[in-house]
Coordinates of C-alpha atoms in Angstrom, one line a residue:
X284 CA -23.2 -7.3 -5.9
X285 CA -25.9 -5.2 -7.7
X286 CA -25.2 -1.7 -8.6
X287 CA -27.7 1.0 -9.2
X288 CA -28.3 1.9 -12.9
X289 CA -29.4 5.2 -14.4
X290 CA -32.3 3.6 -16.3
X291 CA -33.9 0.3 -17.2
X292 CA -33.6 -1.4 -20.5
X293 CA -30.8 -2.3 -22.9
X294 CA -29.2 1.1 -22.8
X295 CA -29.0 1.2 -19.0
X296 CA -25.6 2.2 -17.6
X297 CA -24.2 1.6 -14.2
X298 CA -24.1 4.7 -12.1
X299 CA -20.6 6.2 -12.0
X300 CA -18.7 7.0 -8.7
X301 CA -20.6 4.4 -6.7
X302 CA -17.9 2.2 -5.1
X303 CA -15.2 3.3 -2.6
X304 CA -12.5 0.7 -2.2
X305 CA -10.6 0.7 1.1
X306 CA -7.8 -1.8 1.0
X307 CA -4.8 -2.9 -1.0
X308 CA -4.1 -5.2 -4.0
X309 CA -6.8 -7.7 -3.2
X310 CA -9.5 -5.1 -3.6
X311 CA -8.0 -2.6 -6.0
X312 CA -6.6 -5.2 -8.3
X313 CA -10.0 -6.8 -9.1
X314 CA -11.5 -3.3 -9.3
X315 CA -9.0 -2.1 -11.9
X316 CA -9.4 -5.3 -13.9
X317 CA -13.1 -5.0 -13.8
X318 CA -12.9 -1.4 -15.0
X319 CA -10.5 -2.4 -17.8
X320 CA -12.8 -5.3 -18.8
X321 CA -16.1 -3.4 -18.8
X322 CA -14.6 -0.1 -20.0
X323 CA -16.7 1.6 -17.4
X324 CA -15.3 3.2 -14.3
X325 CA -17.5 2.7 -11.2
X326 CA -14.9 3.8 -8.7
X327 CA -15.7 6.7 -6.4
X328 CA -13.5 9.6 -7.3
X329 CA -12.4 11.1 -4.0
X330 CA -9.5 13.4 -5.0
X331 CA -7.3 15.0 -7.6
X332 CA -3.7 14.3 -8.4
X333 CA -3.9 10.5 -7.7
X334 CA -6.4 7.7 -7.2
X335 CA -7.6 6.3 -3.9
X336 CA -4.6 5.6 -1.6
X337 CA -4.0 1.9 -0.8
X338 CA -4.6 1.0 2.8
X339 CA -3.6 -2.2 4.7
X340 CA -5.1 -1.5 8.1
X341 CA -8.3 -0.1 9.4
X342 CA -6.3 2.6 11.1
X343 CA -5.1 3.7 7.7
X344 CA -8.7 3.7 6.5
X345 CA -9.9 5.8 9.3
X346 CA -7.0 8.2 8.7
X347 CA -7.9 8.4 5.0
X348 CA -11.5 9.2 5.9
X349 CA -10.3 11.8 8.3
X350 CA -8.2 13.4 5.5
X351 CA -11.2 13.4 3.2
X352 CA -13.4 15.0 5.9
X353 CA -10.8 17.6 6.7
X354 CA -10.4 16.3 10.3
X355 CA -6.8 15.1 9.7
X356 CA -4.0 17.1 8.2
X357 CA -0.8 15.3 7.3
X358 CA 2.5 17.2 7.3
X359 CA 3.8 17.4 3.7
X360 CA 7.0 15.5 4.6
X361 CA 5.1 12.6 6.0
X362 CA 2.2 12.5 3.5
X363 CA 3.9 10.2 1.1
X364 CA 4.9 7.8 3.8
X365 CA 1.3 7.5 4.8
X366 CA 0.4 6.3 1.3
X367 CA -0.7 9.5 -0.3
X368 CA 0.8 10.8 -3.6
X369 CA 2.4 14.2 -3.1
X370 CA -0.2 15.8 -5.5
X371 CA -3.3 14.1 -3.9
X372 CA -5.9 16.6 -2.8
X373 CA -9.4 15.7 -1.6
X374 CA -12.2 16.8 -3.8
X375 CA -14.3 19.7 -2.3
X376 CA -17.3 18.2 -0.5
X377 CA -16.2 14.6 -0.8
X378 CA -16.3 14.3 3.0
X379 CA -20.0 13.6 3.0
X380 CA -19.6 10.7 0.6
X381 CA -22.7 11.6 -1.2
X382 CA -21.8 9.7 -4.4
X383 CA -20.8 6.5 -2.6
X384 CA -23.2 3.6 -2.6
X385 CA -20.9 0.7 -1.5
X386 CA -17.7 0.5 0.4
X387 CA -15.4 -2.5 -0.2
X388 CA -13.2 -3.2 2.8
X389 CA -10.0 -5.3 2.8
X390 CA -8.1 -5.0 6.0
X391 CA -5.1 -7.3 5.5
X392 CA -3.5 -6.9 8.9
X393 CA -4.2 -5.6 12.4
X394 CA -0.5 -4.4 12.8
X395 CA -0.2 -0.7 12.3
X396 CA 3.0 1.3 11.8
X397 CA 2.9 4.5 13.8
X398 CA 5.1 7.5 13.6
X399 CA 4.2 10.7 15.5
X400 CA 0.6 9.6 15.8
X401 CA 0.4 9.1 12.0
X402 CA -0.3 5.7 10.6
X403 CA 2.3 4.9 7.9
X404 CA 1.7 2.7 4.9
X405 CA 4.2 -0.2 4.5
X406 CA 4.5 0.0 0.7
X407 CA 5.3 3.7 1.0
X408 CA 8.0 3.0 3.6
X409 CA 9.6 0.5 1.2
X410 CA 9.3 2.9 -1.7
X411 CA 10.6 6.0 -0.1
X412 CA 13.0 4.7 2.6
X413 CA 14.0 1.1 2.0
X414 CA 14.5 1.2 -1.8
X415 CA 16.5 4.4 -1.9
X416 CA 18.6 3.1 1.0
X417 CA 19.4 -0.1 -0.8
X418 CA 20.2 1.8 -4.0
X419 CA 22.8 3.9 -2.1
X420 CA 24.1 0.8 -0.3
X421 CA 23.7 -2.3 -2.5
X422 CA 25.6 -4.6 -0.2
X423 CA 23.7 -7.8 0.9
X424 CA 24.2 -6.9 4.5
X425 CA 22.2 -3.7 4.1
X426 CA 19.4 -5.4 2.3
X427 CA 19.2 -8.0 5.0
X428 CA 19.3 -5.4 7.8
X429 CA 16.5 -3.3 6.2
X430 CA 14.4 -6.5 5.7
X431 CA 14.9 -7.3 9.4
X432 CA 13.8 -3.8 10.4
X433 CA 10.5 -3.7 8.5
X434 CA 9.5 -7.3 8.5
X435 CA 10.8 -8.7 11.8
X436 CA 11.1 -5.5 13.8
X437 CA 7.8 -3.8 12.8
X438 CA 5.4 -6.2 11.1
X439 CA 6.2 -9.5 12.9
X440 CA 7.4 -7.8 16.1
X441 CA 10.0 -10.5 16.9
X442 CA 13.0 -8.2 16.9
X443 CA 13.7 -4.7 18.4
X444 CA 13.0 -2.2 15.6
X445 CA 14.8 0.8 17.3
X446 CA 18.1 -1.1 17.5
X447 CA 17.9 -2.1 13.8
X448 CA 16.6 1.3 12.8
X449 CA 19.5 3.2 14.4
X450 CA 21.9 1.1 12.4
X451 CA 20.1 1.9 9.2
X452 CA 19.7 5.6 10.0
X453 CA 23.4 6.0 10.0
X454 CA 23.5 4.8 6.4
X455 CA 20.9 7.3 5.0
X456 CA 22.8 9.6 2.7
X457 CA 22.1 13.4 2.9
X458 CA 21.3 13.3 -0.9
X459 CA 18.4 10.9 -0.4
X460 CA 14.9 12.4 -0.8
X461 CA 13.2 12.7 2.6
X462 CA 16.6 12.0 4.3
X463 CA 15.8 13.7 7.6
X464 CA 12.4 12.2 8.0
X465 CA 13.7 8.8 6.9
X466 CA 16.2 8.8 9.7
X467 CA 13.6 9.8 12.2
X468 CA 11.2 7.1 11.0
X469 CA 13.8 4.4 11.1
X470 CA 14.5 5.2 14.7
X471 CA 11.1 6.2 16.1
X472 CA 8.5 4.3 14.1
X473 CA 6.8 1.6 16.1
X474 CA 4.3 -1.2 15.4
X475 CA 1.1 -1.6 17.3
X476 CA -1.3 -4.5 17.1
X477 CA -4.6 -2.8 17.4
X478 CA -8.0 -4.3 18.1
X479 CA -9.1 -7.2 16.0
X480 CA -10.2 -6.6 12.5
X481 CA -13.8 -7.3 13.6
X482 CA -13.7 -4.8 16.5
X483 CA -12.2 -2.1 14.4
X484 CA -14.6 -2.7 11.5
X485 CA -17.4 -1.8 13.9
X486 CA -15.7 1.6 14.5
X487 CA -15.4 2.0 10.7
X488 CA -19.0 1.2 10.2
X489 CA -20.2 3.6 12.9
X490 CA -18.3 6.6 11.7
X491 CA -20.9 9.3 11.1
X492 CA -19.5 10.1 7.7
X493 CA -20.2 6.6 6.2
X494 CA -23.2 5.5 8.3
X495 CA -25.9 4.2 6.1
X496 CA -23.6 3.1 3.3
X497 CA -23.6 -0.6 2.5
X498 CA -20.4 -2.6 3.1
X499 CA -19.1 -5.6 1.3
X500 CA -16.0 -7.4 2.7
X501 CA -13.2 -8.0 0.2
X502 CA -12.9 -11.6 1.4
X503 CA -16.2 -12.1 -0.5
X504 CA -15.0 -10.2 -3.5
X505 CA -11.5 -10.6 -4.8
X506 CA -10.8 -12.2 -8.1
X507 CA -13.6 -14.7 -7.7
X508 CA -15.9 -11.7 -7.2
X509 CA -14.6 -10.2 -10.4
X510 CA -15.7 -13.3 -12.3
X511 CA -19.1 -13.2 -10.7
X512 CA -19.4 -9.5 -11.8
X513 CA -18.6 -10.5 -15.3
X514 CA -21.3 -13.1 -15.4
X515 CA -23.9 -10.5 -14.4

Protein backbone atom coordinates (compact mmCIF):
# COMPACT_ATOMS: atom_id res chain seq x y z
CA UNK A 1 0.00 0.00 0.00
CA UNK A 2 1.49 3.35 -0.98
CA UNK A 3 0.59 6.42 1.00
CA UNK A 4 0.82 9.99 -0.15
CA UNK A 5 3.78 11.95 1.16
CA UNK A 6 4.09 15.66 1.75
CA UNK A 7 7.28 15.99 -0.29
CA UNK A 8 9.87 14.02 -2.18
CA UNK A 9 13.35 13.26 -0.94
CA UNK A 10 14.94 11.94 2.26
CA UNK A 11 12.95 14.28 4.47
CA UNK A 12 9.58 13.24 3.05
CA UNK A 13 6.97 12.33 5.62
CA UNK A 14 3.77 10.34 5.22
CA UNK A 15 0.71 12.49 5.26
CA UNK A 16 -1.10 12.27 8.56
CA UNK A 17 -4.76 11.35 8.97
CA UNK A 18 -4.92 9.32 5.78
CA UNK A 19 -6.19 5.85 6.84
CA UNK A 20 -9.58 5.05 8.34
CA UNK A 21 -9.72 1.54 9.81
CA UNK A 22 -13.16 -0.09 9.96
CA UNK A 23 -12.91 -3.42 11.74
CA UNK A 24 -11.69 -5.06 14.91
CA UNK A 25 -8.42 -6.57 16.16
CA UNK A 26 -7.19 -7.87 12.81
CA UNK A 27 -7.07 -4.36 11.37
CA UNK A 28 -6.54 -2.14 14.43
CA UNK A 29 -3.86 -4.41 15.90
CA UNK A 30 -1.49 -4.16 12.91
CA UNK A 31 -2.26 -0.45 12.59
CA UNK A 32 -1.34 0.19 16.24
CA UNK A 33 1.80 -1.90 15.87
CA UNK A 34 2.79 -0.01 12.73
CA UNK A 35 2.29 3.33 14.42
CA UNK A 36 4.38 2.17 17.37
CA UNK A 37 7.11 0.84 15.08
CA UNK A 38 7.36 3.86 12.80
CA UNK A 39 6.54 6.46 15.48
CA UNK A 40 4.25 8.10 12.95
CA UNK A 41 0.48 8.14 13.29
CA UNK A 42 -1.22 7.74 9.91
CA UNK A 43 -4.64 6.95 11.36
CA UNK A 44 -7.56 9.20 10.50
CA UNK A 45 -8.66 11.11 13.56
CA UNK A 46 -12.44 11.07 13.53
CA UNK A 47 -13.44 12.11 17.03
CA UNK A 48 -12.50 13.31 20.50
CA UNK A 49 -12.58 11.41 23.77
CA UNK A 50 -11.58 8.06 22.22
CA UNK A 51 -10.18 6.44 19.09
CA UNK A 52 -12.07 4.84 16.22
CA UNK A 53 -14.64 2.39 17.65
CA UNK A 54 -14.04 -1.26 16.83
CA UNK A 55 -16.61 -2.75 14.47
CA UNK A 56 -17.21 -6.42 13.61
CA UNK A 57 -19.98 -6.18 11.03
CA UNK A 58 -20.69 -3.97 8.07
CA UNK A 59 -23.88 -2.88 9.81
CA UNK A 60 -21.76 -1.52 12.66
CA UNK A 61 -19.57 0.25 10.13
CA UNK A 62 -22.53 1.88 8.38
CA UNK A 63 -23.87 2.91 11.79
CA UNK A 64 -20.50 4.49 12.66
CA UNK A 65 -20.48 6.39 9.37
CA UNK A 66 -24.01 7.56 10.14
CA UNK A 67 -22.89 8.85 13.54
CA UNK A 68 -19.97 10.71 11.98
CA UNK A 69 -22.25 12.27 9.38
CA UNK A 70 -24.84 13.24 11.98
CA UNK A 71 -27.48 11.00 10.40
CA UNK A 72 -27.59 8.62 13.38
CA UNK A 73 -28.00 9.59 17.04
CA UNK A 74 -27.45 6.90 19.65
CA UNK A 75 -29.17 7.22 23.04
CA UNK A 76 -26.62 7.82 25.79
CA UNK A 77 -27.60 4.64 27.65
CA UNK A 78 -27.02 2.49 24.54
CA UNK A 79 -23.99 4.29 23.13
CA UNK A 80 -21.44 2.21 25.05
CA UNK A 81 -23.14 -1.05 24.07
CA UNK A 82 -22.76 -0.01 20.44
CA UNK A 83 -18.98 0.16 20.82
CA UNK A 84 -18.54 3.88 21.52
CA UNK A 85 -16.74 5.24 24.56
CA UNK A 86 -18.98 7.48 26.63
CA UNK A 87 -16.75 10.49 25.91
CA UNK A 88 -16.53 9.94 22.14
CA UNK A 89 -17.73 12.84 20.01
CA UNK A 90 -17.28 13.18 16.23
CA UNK A 91 -14.98 15.95 15.10
CA UNK A 92 -16.80 18.86 13.45
CA UNK A 93 -16.85 18.38 9.69
CA UNK A 94 -15.50 14.82 9.81
CA UNK A 95 -18.59 13.58 7.97
CA UNK A 96 -17.17 14.56 4.59
CA UNK A 97 -14.04 12.41 5.22
CA UNK A 98 -11.88 15.01 3.54
CA UNK A 99 -8.68 13.78 5.22
CA UNK A 100 -9.24 10.09 4.42
CA UNK A 101 -7.30 8.55 1.54
CA UNK A 102 -7.76 4.83 2.25
CA UNK A 103 -10.36 2.82 4.15
CA UNK A 104 -9.24 -0.54 5.53
CA UNK A 105 -12.25 -2.83 5.95
CA UNK A 106 -12.34 -5.98 8.08
CA UNK A 107 -15.85 -7.37 8.45
CA UNK A 108 -15.36 -10.46 10.59
CA UNK A 109 -18.93 -11.76 10.64
CA UNK A 110 -22.30 -11.24 8.88
CA UNK A 111 -24.19 -11.83 12.17
CA UNK A 112 -25.40 -8.56 13.67
CA UNK A 113 -26.81 -8.09 17.17
CA UNK A 114 -29.77 -5.72 17.04
CA UNK A 115 -31.54 -3.93 19.85
CA UNK A 116 -34.19 -1.29 19.16
CA UNK A 117 -32.84 -0.88 15.61
CA UNK A 118 -29.34 -0.22 16.93
CA UNK A 119 -26.46 -2.52 16.02
CA UNK A 120 -24.68 -3.54 19.22
CA UNK A 121 -21.01 -4.45 19.45
CA UNK A 122 -20.28 -7.87 20.92
CA UNK A 123 -17.17 -6.85 22.86
CA UNK A 124 -19.12 -4.04 24.52
CA UNK A 125 -21.91 -6.45 25.48
CA UNK A 126 -19.33 -8.65 27.20
CA UNK A 127 -17.69 -5.66 28.88
CA UNK A 128 -20.80 -3.88 30.12
CA UNK A 129 -23.25 -6.74 30.68
CA UNK A 130 -21.63 -10.17 30.83
CA UNK A 131 -18.52 -9.26 32.85
CA UNK A 132 -20.36 -7.27 35.59
CA UNK A 133 -23.01 -9.99 35.78
CA UNK A 134 -20.37 -12.67 36.28
CA UNK A 135 -18.66 -10.51 38.90
CA UNK A 136 -21.92 -10.24 40.84
CA UNK A 137 -22.61 -13.97 40.42
CA UNK A 138 -19.30 -15.89 40.17
CA UNK A 139 -20.99 -19.28 40.14
CA UNK A 140 -20.00 -21.55 37.21
CA UNK A 141 -23.66 -21.97 36.29
CA UNK A 142 -24.05 -18.23 35.66
CA UNK A 143 -20.86 -18.13 33.58
CA UNK A 144 -22.14 -21.03 31.49
CA UNK A 145 -25.59 -19.48 31.06
CA UNK A 146 -24.17 -16.13 29.96
CA UNK A 147 -21.88 -17.86 27.45
CA UNK A 148 -24.81 -19.81 26.05
CA UNK A 149 -26.81 -16.58 25.67
CA UNK A 150 -24.25 -14.59 23.69
CA UNK A 151 -22.42 -17.35 21.81
CA UNK A 152 -25.11 -19.96 21.16
CA UNK A 153 -28.22 -17.79 21.40
CA UNK A 154 -27.02 -14.76 19.47
CA UNK A 155 -23.86 -15.42 17.50
CA UNK A 156 -24.31 -19.07 16.50
CA UNK A 157 -28.12 -18.96 16.62
CA UNK A 158 -28.52 -22.56 17.74
CA UNK A 159 -30.40 -21.75 20.97
CA UNK A 160 -33.29 -19.43 21.83
CA UNK A 161 -31.69 -16.20 23.16
CA UNK A 162 -34.87 -14.79 24.73
CA UNK A 163 -35.32 -17.83 26.97
CA UNK A 164 -31.71 -17.66 28.14
CA UNK A 165 -31.82 -13.86 28.42
CA UNK A 166 -34.85 -13.87 30.69
CA UNK A 167 -33.00 -16.12 33.13
CA UNK A 168 -30.00 -13.80 33.11
CA UNK A 169 -32.11 -10.64 33.42
CA UNK A 170 -33.43 -11.84 36.78
CA UNK A 171 -29.84 -11.98 38.05
CA UNK A 172 -28.87 -8.39 37.14
CA UNK A 173 -28.37 -6.48 40.42
CA UNK A 174 -29.82 -2.98 40.72
CA UNK A 175 -26.35 -1.71 41.66
CA UNK A 176 -24.86 -2.79 38.32
CA UNK A 177 -24.12 0.11 35.91
CA UNK A 178 -26.62 0.19 33.05
CA UNK A 179 -28.78 -2.29 35.00
CA UNK A 180 -32.11 -1.36 33.38
CA UNK A 181 -30.79 -1.33 29.84
CA UNK A 182 -28.84 -4.54 30.51
CA UNK A 183 -32.04 -6.36 31.51
CA UNK A 184 -33.82 -5.10 28.40
CA UNK A 185 -30.96 -6.08 26.10
CA UNK A 186 -30.75 -9.54 27.61
CA UNK A 187 -34.42 -10.15 26.85
CA UNK A 188 -34.92 -8.26 23.59
CA UNK A 189 -31.63 -8.30 21.68
CA UNK A 190 -31.75 -10.50 18.61
CA UNK A 191 -29.27 -11.70 16.06
CA UNK A 192 -29.78 -11.24 12.34
CA UNK A 193 -27.68 -12.77 9.60
CA UNK A 194 -27.56 -9.95 7.09
CA UNK A 195 -26.58 -10.01 3.45
CA UNK A 196 -23.27 -11.60 2.63
CA UNK A 197 -20.14 -9.64 3.33
CA UNK A 198 -19.64 -9.04 -0.39
CA UNK A 199 -23.17 -7.70 -0.91
CA UNK A 200 -22.95 -5.39 2.07
CA UNK A 201 -19.52 -4.20 1.04
CA UNK A 202 -21.13 -2.84 -2.11
CA UNK A 203 -23.50 -0.82 0.04
CA UNK A 204 -20.55 0.47 2.07
CA UNK A 205 -18.59 1.39 -1.06
CA UNK A 206 -21.58 3.19 -2.58
CA UNK A 207 -22.30 5.42 0.37
CA UNK A 208 -22.08 8.98 -0.88
CA UNK A 209 -19.94 9.96 2.07
CA UNK A 210 -17.06 7.68 1.11
CA UNK A 211 -17.49 7.34 -2.64
CA UNK A 212 -14.22 7.93 -4.43
CA UNK A 213 -12.05 6.75 -1.52
CA UNK A 214 -9.85 3.73 -2.19
CA UNK A 215 -10.60 0.56 -0.23
CA UNK A 216 -8.22 -2.17 0.88
CA UNK A 217 -9.57 -5.36 2.46
CA UNK A 218 -8.02 -6.40 5.76
CA UNK A 219 -7.65 -9.97 4.48
CA UNK A 220 -4.87 -8.54 2.31
CA UNK A 221 -3.44 -6.52 5.18
CA UNK A 222 -3.25 -8.06 8.66
CA UNK A 223 0.07 -8.81 10.31
CA UNK A 224 1.61 -9.93 7.01
CA UNK A 225 0.66 -6.55 5.59
CA UNK A 226 2.38 -4.86 8.51
CA UNK A 227 5.61 -6.66 7.60
CA UNK A 228 5.25 -5.53 3.99
CA UNK A 229 4.80 -1.96 5.17
CA UNK A 230 7.97 -2.20 7.23
CA UNK A 231 9.95 -3.30 4.18
CA UNK A 232 8.87 -0.28 2.18
